[in-house]
GROMACS .gro file of C-alpha atoms in nm:
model
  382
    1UNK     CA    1   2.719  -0.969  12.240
    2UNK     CA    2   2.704  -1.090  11.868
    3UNK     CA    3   2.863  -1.431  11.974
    4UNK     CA    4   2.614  -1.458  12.273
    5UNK     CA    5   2.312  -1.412  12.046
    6UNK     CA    6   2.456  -1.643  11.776
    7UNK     CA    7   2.526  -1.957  12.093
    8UNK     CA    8   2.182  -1.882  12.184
    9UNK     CA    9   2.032  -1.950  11.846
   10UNK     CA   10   2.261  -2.220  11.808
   11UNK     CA   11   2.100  -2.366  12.155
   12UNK     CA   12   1.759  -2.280  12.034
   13UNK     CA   13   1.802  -2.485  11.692
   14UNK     CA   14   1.922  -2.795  11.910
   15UNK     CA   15   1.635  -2.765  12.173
   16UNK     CA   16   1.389  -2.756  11.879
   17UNK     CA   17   1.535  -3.040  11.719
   18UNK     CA   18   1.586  -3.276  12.051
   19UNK     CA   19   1.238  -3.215  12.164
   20UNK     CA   20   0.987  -3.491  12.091
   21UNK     CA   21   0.743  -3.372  11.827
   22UNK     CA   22   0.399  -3.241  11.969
   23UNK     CA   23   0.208  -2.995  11.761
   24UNK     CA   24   0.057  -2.808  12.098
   25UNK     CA   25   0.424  -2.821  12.301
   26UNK     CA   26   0.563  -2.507  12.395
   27UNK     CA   27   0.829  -2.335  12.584
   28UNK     CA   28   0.953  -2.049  12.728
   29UNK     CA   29   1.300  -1.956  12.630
   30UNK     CA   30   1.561  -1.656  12.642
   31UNK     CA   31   1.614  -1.463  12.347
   32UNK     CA   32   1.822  -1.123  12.427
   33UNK     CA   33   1.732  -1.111  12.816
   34UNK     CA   34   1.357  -1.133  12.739
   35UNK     CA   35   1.123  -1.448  12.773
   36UNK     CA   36   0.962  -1.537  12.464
   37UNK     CA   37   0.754  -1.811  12.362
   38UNK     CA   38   0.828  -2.071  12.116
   39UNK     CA   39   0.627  -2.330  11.945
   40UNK     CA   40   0.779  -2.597  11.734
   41UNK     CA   41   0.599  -2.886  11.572
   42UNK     CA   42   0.547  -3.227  11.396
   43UNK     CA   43   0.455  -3.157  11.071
   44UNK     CA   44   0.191  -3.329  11.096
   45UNK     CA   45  -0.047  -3.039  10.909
   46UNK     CA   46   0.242  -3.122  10.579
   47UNK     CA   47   0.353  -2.940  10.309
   48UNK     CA   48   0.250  -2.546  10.212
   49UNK     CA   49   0.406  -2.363   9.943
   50UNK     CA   50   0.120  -2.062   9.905
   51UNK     CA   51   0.160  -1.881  10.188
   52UNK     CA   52   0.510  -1.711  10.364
   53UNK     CA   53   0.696  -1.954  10.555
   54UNK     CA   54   0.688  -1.726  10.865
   55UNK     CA   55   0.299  -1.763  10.852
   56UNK     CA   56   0.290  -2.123  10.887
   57UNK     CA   57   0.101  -2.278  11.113
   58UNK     CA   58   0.307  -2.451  11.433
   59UNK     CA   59   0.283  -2.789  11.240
   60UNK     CA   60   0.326  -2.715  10.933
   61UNK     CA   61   0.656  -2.726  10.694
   62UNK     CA   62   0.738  -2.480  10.417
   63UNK     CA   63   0.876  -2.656  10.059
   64UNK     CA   64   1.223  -2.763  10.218
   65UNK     CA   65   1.451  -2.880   9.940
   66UNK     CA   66   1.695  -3.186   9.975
   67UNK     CA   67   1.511  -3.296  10.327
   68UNK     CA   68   1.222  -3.497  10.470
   69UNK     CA   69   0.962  -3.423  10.725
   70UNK     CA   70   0.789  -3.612  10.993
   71UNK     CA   71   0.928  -3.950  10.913
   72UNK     CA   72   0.958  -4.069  11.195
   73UNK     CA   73   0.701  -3.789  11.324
   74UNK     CA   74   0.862  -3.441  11.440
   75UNK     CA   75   1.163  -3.536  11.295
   76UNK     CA   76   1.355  -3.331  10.986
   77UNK     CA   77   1.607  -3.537  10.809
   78UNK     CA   78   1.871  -3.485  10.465
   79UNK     CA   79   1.725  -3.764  10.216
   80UNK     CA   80   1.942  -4.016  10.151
   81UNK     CA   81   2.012  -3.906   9.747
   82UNK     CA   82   2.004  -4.176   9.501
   83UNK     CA   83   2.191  -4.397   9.295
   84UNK     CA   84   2.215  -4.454   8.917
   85UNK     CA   85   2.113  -4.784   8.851
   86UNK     CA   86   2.335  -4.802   8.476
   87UNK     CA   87   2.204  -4.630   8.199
   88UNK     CA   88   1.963  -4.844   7.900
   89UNK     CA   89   2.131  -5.013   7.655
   90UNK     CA   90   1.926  -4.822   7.401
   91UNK     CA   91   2.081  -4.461   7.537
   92UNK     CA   92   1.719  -4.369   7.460
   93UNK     CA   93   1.518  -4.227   7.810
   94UNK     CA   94   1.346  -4.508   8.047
   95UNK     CA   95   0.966  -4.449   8.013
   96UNK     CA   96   0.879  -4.737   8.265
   97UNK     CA   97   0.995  -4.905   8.517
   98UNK     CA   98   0.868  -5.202   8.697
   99UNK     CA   99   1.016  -5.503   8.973
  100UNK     CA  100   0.945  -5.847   8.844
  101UNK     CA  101   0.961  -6.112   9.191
  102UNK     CA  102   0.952  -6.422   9.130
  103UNK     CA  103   0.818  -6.724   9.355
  104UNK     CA  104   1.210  -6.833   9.413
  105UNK     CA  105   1.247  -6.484   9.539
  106UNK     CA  106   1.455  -6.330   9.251
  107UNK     CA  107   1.417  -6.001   9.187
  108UNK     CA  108   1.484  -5.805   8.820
  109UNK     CA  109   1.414  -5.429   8.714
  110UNK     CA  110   1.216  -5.426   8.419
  111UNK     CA  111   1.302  -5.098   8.202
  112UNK     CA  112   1.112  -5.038   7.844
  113UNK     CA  113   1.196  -4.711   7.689
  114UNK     CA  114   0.858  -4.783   7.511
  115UNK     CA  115   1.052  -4.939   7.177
  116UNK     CA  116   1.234  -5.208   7.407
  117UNK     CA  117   1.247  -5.386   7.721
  118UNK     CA  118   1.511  -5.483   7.894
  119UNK     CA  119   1.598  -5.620   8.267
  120UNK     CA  120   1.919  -5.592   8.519
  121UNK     CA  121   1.934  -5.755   8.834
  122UNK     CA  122   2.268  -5.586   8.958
  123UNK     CA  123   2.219  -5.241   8.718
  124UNK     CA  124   2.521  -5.331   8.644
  125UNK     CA  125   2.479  -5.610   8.320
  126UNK     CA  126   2.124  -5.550   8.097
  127UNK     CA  127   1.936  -5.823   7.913
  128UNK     CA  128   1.671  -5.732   7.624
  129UNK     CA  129   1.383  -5.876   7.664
  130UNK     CA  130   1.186  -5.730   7.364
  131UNK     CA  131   1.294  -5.496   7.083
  132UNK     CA  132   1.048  -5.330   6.772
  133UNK     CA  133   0.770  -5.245   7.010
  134UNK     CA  134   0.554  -4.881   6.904
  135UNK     CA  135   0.812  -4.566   7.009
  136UNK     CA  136   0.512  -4.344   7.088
  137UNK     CA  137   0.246  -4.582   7.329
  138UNK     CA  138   0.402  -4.600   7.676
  139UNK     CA  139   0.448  -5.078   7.781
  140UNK     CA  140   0.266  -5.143   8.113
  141UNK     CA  141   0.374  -5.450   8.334
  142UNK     CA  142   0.235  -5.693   8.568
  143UNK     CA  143   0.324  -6.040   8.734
  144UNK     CA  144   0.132  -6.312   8.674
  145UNK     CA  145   0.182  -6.695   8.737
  146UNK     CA  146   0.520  -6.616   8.806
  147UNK     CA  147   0.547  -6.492   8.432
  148UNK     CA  148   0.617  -6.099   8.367
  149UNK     CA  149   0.375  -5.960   8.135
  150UNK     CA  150   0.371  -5.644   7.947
  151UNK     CA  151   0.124  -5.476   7.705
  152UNK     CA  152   0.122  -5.121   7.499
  153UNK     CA  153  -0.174  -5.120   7.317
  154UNK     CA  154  -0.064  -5.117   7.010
  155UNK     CA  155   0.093  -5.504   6.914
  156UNK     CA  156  -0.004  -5.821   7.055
  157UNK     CA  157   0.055  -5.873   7.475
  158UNK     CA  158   0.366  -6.070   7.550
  159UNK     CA  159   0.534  -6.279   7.864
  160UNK     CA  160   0.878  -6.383   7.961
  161UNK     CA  161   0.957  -6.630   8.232
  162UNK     CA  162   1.266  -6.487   8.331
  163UNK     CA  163   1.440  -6.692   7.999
  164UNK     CA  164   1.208  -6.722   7.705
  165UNK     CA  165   0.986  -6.414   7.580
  166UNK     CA  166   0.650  -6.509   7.412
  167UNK     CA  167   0.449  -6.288   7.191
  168UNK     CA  168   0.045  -6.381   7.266
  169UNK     CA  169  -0.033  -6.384   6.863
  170UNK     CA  170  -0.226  -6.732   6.808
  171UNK     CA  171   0.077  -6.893   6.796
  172UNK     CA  172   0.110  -7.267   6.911
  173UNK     CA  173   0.047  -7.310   7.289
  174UNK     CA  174  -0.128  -6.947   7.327
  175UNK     CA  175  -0.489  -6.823   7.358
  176UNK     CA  176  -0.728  -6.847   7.047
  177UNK     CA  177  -0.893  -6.581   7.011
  178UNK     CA  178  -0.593  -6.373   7.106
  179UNK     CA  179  -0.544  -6.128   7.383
  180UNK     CA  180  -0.673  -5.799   7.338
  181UNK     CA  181  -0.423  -5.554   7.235
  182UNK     CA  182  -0.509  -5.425   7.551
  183UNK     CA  183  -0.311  -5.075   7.766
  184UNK     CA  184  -0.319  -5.161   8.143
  185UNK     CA  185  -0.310  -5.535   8.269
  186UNK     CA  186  -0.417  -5.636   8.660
  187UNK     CA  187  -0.433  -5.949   8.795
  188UNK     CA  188  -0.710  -6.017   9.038
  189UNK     CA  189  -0.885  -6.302   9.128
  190UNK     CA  190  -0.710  -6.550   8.974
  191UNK     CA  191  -0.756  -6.363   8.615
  192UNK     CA  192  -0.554  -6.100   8.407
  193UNK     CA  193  -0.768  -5.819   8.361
  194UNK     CA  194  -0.644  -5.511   8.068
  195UNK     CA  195  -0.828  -5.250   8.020
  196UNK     CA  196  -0.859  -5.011   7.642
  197UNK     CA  197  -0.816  -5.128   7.339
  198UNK     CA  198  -0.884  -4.917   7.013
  199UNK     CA  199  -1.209  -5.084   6.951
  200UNK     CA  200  -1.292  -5.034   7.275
  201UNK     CA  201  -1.151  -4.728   7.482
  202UNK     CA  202  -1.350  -4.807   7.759
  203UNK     CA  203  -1.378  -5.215   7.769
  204UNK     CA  204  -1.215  -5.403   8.012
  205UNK     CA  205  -1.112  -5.761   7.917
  206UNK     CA  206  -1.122  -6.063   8.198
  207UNK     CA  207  -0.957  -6.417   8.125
  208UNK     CA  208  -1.135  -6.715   8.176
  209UNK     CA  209  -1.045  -6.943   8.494
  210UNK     CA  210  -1.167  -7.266   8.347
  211UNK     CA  211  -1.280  -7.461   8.047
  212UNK     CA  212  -1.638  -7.458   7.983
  213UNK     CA  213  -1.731  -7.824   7.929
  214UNK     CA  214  -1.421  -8.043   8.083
  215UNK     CA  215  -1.346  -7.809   8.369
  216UNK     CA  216  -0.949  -7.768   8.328
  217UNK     CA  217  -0.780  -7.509   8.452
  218UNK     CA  218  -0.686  -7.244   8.190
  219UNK     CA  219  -0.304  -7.074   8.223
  220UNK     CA  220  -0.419  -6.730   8.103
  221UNK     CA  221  -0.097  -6.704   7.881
  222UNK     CA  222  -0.148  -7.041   7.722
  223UNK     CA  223  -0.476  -7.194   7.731
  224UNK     CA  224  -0.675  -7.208   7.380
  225UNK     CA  225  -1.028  -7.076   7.513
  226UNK     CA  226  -0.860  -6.871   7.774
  227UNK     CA  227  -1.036  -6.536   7.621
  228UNK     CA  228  -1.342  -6.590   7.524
  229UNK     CA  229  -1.450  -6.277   7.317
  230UNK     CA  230  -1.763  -6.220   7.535
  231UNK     CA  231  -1.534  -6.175   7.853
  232UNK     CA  232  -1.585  -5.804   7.799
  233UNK     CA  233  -1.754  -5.544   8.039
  234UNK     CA  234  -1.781  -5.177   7.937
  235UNK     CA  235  -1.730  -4.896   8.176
  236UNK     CA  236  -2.038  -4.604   8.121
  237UNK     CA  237  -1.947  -4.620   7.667
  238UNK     CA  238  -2.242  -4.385   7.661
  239UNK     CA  239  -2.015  -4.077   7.834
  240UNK     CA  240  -1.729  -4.018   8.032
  241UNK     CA  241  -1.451  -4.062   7.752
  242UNK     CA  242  -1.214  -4.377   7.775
  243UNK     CA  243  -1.023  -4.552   8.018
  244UNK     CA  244  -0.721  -4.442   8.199
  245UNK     CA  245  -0.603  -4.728   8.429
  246UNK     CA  246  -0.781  -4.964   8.644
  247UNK     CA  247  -0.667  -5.040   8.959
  248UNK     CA  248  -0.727  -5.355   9.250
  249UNK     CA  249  -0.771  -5.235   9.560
  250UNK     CA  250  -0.936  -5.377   9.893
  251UNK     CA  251  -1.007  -5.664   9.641
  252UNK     CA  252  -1.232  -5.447   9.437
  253UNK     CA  253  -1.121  -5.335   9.050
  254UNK     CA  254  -1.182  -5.001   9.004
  255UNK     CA  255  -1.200  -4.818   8.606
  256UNK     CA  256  -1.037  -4.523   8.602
  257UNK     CA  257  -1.163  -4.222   8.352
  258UNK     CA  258  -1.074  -3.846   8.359
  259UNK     CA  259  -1.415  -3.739   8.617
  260UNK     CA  260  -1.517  -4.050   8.703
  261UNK     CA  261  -1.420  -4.374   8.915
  262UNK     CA  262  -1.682  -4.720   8.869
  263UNK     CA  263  -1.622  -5.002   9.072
  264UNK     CA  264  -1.658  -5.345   8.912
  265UNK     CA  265  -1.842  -5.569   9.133
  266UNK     CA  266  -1.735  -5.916   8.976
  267UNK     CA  267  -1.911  -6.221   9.052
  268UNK     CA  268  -1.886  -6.447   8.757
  269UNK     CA  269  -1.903  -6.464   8.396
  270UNK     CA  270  -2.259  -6.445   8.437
  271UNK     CA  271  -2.286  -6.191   8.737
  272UNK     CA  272  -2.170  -5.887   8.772
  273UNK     CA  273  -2.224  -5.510   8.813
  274UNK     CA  274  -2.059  -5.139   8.718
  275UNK     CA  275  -2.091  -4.934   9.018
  276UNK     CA  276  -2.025  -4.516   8.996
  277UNK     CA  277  -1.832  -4.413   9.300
  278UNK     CA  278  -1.946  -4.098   9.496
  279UNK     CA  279  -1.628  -3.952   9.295
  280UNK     CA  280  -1.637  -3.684   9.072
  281UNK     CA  281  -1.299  -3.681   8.966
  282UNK     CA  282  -1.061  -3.918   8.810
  283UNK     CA  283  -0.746  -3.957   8.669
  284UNK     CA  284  -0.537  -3.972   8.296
  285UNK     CA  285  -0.262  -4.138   8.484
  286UNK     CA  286  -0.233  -4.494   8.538
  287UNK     CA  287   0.141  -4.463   8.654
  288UNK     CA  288  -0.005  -4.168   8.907
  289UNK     CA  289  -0.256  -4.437   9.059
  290UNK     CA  290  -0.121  -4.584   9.386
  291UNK     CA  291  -0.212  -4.688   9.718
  292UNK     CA  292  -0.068  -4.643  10.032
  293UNK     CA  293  -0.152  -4.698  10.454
  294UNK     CA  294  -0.520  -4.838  10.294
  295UNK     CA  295  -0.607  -4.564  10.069
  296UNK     CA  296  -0.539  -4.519   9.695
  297UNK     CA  297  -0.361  -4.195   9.610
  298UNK     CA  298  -0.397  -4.037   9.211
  299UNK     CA  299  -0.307  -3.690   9.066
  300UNK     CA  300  -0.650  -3.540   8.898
  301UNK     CA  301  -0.690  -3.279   8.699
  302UNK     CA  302  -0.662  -2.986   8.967
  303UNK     CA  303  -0.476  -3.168   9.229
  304UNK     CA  304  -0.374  -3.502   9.404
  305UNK     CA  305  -0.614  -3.701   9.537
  306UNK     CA  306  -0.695  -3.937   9.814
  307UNK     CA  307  -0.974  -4.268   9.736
  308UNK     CA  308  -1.143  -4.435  10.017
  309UNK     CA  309  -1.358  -4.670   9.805
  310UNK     CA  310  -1.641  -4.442   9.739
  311UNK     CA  311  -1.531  -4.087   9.755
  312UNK     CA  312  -1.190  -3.846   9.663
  313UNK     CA  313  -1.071  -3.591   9.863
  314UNK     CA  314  -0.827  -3.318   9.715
  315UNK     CA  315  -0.516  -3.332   9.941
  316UNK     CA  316  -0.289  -3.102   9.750
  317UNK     CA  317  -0.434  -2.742   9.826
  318UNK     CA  318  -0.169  -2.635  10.065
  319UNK     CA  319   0.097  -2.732   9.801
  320UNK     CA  320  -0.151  -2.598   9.422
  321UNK     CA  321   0.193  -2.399   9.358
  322UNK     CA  322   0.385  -2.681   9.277
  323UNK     CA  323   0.135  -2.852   9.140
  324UNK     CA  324   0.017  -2.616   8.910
  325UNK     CA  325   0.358  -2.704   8.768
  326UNK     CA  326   0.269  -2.972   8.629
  327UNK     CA  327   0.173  -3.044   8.249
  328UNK     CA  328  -0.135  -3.231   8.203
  329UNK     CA  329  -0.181  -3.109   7.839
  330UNK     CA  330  -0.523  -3.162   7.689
  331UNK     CA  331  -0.413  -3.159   7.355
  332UNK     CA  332  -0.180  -3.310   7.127
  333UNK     CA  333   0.137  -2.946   7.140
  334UNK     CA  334   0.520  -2.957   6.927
  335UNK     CA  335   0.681  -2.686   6.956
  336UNK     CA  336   0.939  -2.625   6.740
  337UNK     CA  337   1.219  -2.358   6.748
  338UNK     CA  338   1.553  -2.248   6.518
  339UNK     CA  339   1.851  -2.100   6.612
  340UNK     CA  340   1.926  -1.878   6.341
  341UNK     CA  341   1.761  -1.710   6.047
  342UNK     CA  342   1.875  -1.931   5.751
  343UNK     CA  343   1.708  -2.223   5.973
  344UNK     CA  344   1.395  -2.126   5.982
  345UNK     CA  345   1.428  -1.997   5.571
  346UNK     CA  346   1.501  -2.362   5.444
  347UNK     CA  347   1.275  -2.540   5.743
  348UNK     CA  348   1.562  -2.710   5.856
  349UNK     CA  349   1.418  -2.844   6.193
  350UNK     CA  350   1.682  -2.721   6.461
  351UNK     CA  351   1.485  -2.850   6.844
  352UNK     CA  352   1.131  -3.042   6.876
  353UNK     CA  353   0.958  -3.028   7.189
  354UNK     CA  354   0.672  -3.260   7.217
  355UNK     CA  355   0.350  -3.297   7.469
  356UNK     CA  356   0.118  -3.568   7.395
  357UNK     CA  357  -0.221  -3.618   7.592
  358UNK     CA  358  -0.181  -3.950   7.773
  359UNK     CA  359  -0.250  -4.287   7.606
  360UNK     CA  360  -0.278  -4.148   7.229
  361UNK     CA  361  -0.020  -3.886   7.022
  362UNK     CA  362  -0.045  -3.714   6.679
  363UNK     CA  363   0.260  -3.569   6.493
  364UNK     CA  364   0.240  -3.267   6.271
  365UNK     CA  365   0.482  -3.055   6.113
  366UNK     CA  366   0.569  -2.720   5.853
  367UNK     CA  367   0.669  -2.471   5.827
  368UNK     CA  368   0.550  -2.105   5.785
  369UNK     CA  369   0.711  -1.869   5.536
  370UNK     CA  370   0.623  -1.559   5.531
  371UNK     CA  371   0.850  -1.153   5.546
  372UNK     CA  372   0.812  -1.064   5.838
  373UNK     CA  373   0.928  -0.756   5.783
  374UNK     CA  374   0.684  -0.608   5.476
  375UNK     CA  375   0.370  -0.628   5.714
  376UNK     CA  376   0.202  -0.874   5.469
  377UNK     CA  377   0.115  -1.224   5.549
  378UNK     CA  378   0.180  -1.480   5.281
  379UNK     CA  379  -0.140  -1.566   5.144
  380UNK     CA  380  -0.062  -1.959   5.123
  381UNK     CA  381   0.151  -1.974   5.402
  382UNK     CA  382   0.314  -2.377   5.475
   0.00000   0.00000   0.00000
């Protein structure tokens, strides 16, 4: 009788899994000599982590680990794992990553660990493309004109052309005035556009296409008048905080700030608007800013969100448990801890742990000294 119920679960996992997926399908099967009804579905209601998988709805999945759902739909597949592409020649951890194509149709992995950059095309043999960059302000990439280009925010923008790496400084055969030390680069109609700069958190920066008198065409990366200083538009400077990313879509820019999303409507030099979305929620995240099946997709402050244009719509409320995992500190946190006493009675610094709020950091450190065990606090305590 055991072995009989076992087949007939058995049979029942294979039915469920054959069957095409269709949220409303049902059938009637035999489960210990009694009919009993059983739905099975296509997932198509996705992921739920706050309620008891047995009181999911018919078309909904429960957090599965190691598996994917509904691609194709109804279907429940292992993932495929992954494979380590090398390791970075610095040993340090890969803070961005980034596919340079090129017209020819070469393709190269572009890896910074914020201090360096370096590319593989086989993960196999690694090339640096730039060393000495800031440790602490995270290098964000684009392709334009065939040339890769990559800014941080804090040193001057640079390209490489798969051979020859060019800091944008004033230099011979680059832009006077200089490219902003700008944090998150776009290319959209036929200009680089980079967004934040110290002076101005919430500026974005546009290169010019031509030359003002003769006409020429100006190569962003090398063209003396290519960035004219007034090429500037400012994103709502009265509130709102900075900028967090800006982002082309449906050949629109949008700005980016923590509760808000503006559209640039960009005409010209001379024309040209800052539009507030219907959205009342942004994002920190410029890596967290992507679009997908004609929608752009971000992680806010309470949840992941999905852009249409004008307005977001929180997506992640059957799955808030796992994202309530997530960090999104507010505030600069280090955290430091000792493994034994005579550590922490010298200040010898045993394990950091660092959090830094997105786009800036601050470092602090002391140490308290103080006996703990006469009930008195130190009265100048360091």
């Amino acid at each position: 009788m055991v072995l009989r119920s076992r087949l007939l679960k058995a049979l029942l996992f294979l039915v469920l899994v054959a069957l095409p997926g269709d949220s409303k399908a049902q059938e009637a099967v035999l489960i210990n000599g009694e009919n009993a009804e059983v739905h099975y579905g296509d997932f198509s209601q996705g992921l739920y982590d706050t309620i008891s998988p047995s009181k999911l709805p018919p078309n909904a999945s429960p957090d599965l680990v190691n598996v994917i759902v509904d691609e194709p739909v109804g279907s429940i597949r292992p993932r495929n794992g992954f494979t380590q592409c090398g390791t970075t020649p610095s040993g340090n951890v890969a803070r961005s990553l980034y596919e340079y194509e090129r017209s020819d149709g070469s393709r190269r992995l572009i890896v910074s660990d914020n201090a360096n950059v370096y590319e593989t095309s086989d993960c196999t043999t690694w090339t640096t493309i730039a060393t000495g960059l800031s440790s602490v302000q995270r290098t964000y990439f684009s392709t334009v004109r065939d040339k890769l280009w990559f800014v941080n925010r804090s040193t001057w923008a640079q390209t490489w052309d798969g051979t020859t790496r060019i800091p944008l400084d004033g230099r011979a055969n680059t832009p006077v005035p200089t490219v902003p030390q700008c944090n998150y680069p776009e290319y959209w109609q036929s200009r680089v556009w980079c967004a934040r700069t110290e002076a101005h958190p919430a500026g974005v920066f546009f290169s010019a296409l031509t030359e003002t008198t003769a006409g020429n065409d100006l190569d962003p990366s090398t063209g003396t008048l290519s960035w004219p200083a007034a090429n500037l538009i400012q994103v709502n400077r009265q509130s709102g905080g900075p900028l967090y990313g800006i982002k082309v879509y449906g050949n629109r820019l949008y700005a980016f700030k923590e509760r808000e999303i503006w559209n640039v409507d960009f005409q010209s030099e001379f024309n040209f608007s800052v539009l507030k979305t219907a959205s009342n929620v942004g994002t920190r995240y410029q890596e967290s800013i992507k679009e997908k099946d004609g929608f752009l997709y971000f992680a806010g402050p309470d949840g992941y969100y999905k852009f249409d244009g004008n307005r977001s719509v929180r997506i992640s409320d059957n799955f808030l448990t796992f994202y309530n995992a997530i960090n999104q500190a507010t505030a600069n946190l280090q955290r430091k801890s000792w493994d034994v006493a005579g550590e922490f009675d010298d200040g010898t610094l045993n394990s950091l742990t660092e959090i830094s709020v997105a786009g800036s950091i601050s470092l602090s450190s002391g140490v308290i000294e103080d006996n703990f065990s006469d009930g008195n606090f130190t009265v100048a305590p360091r």
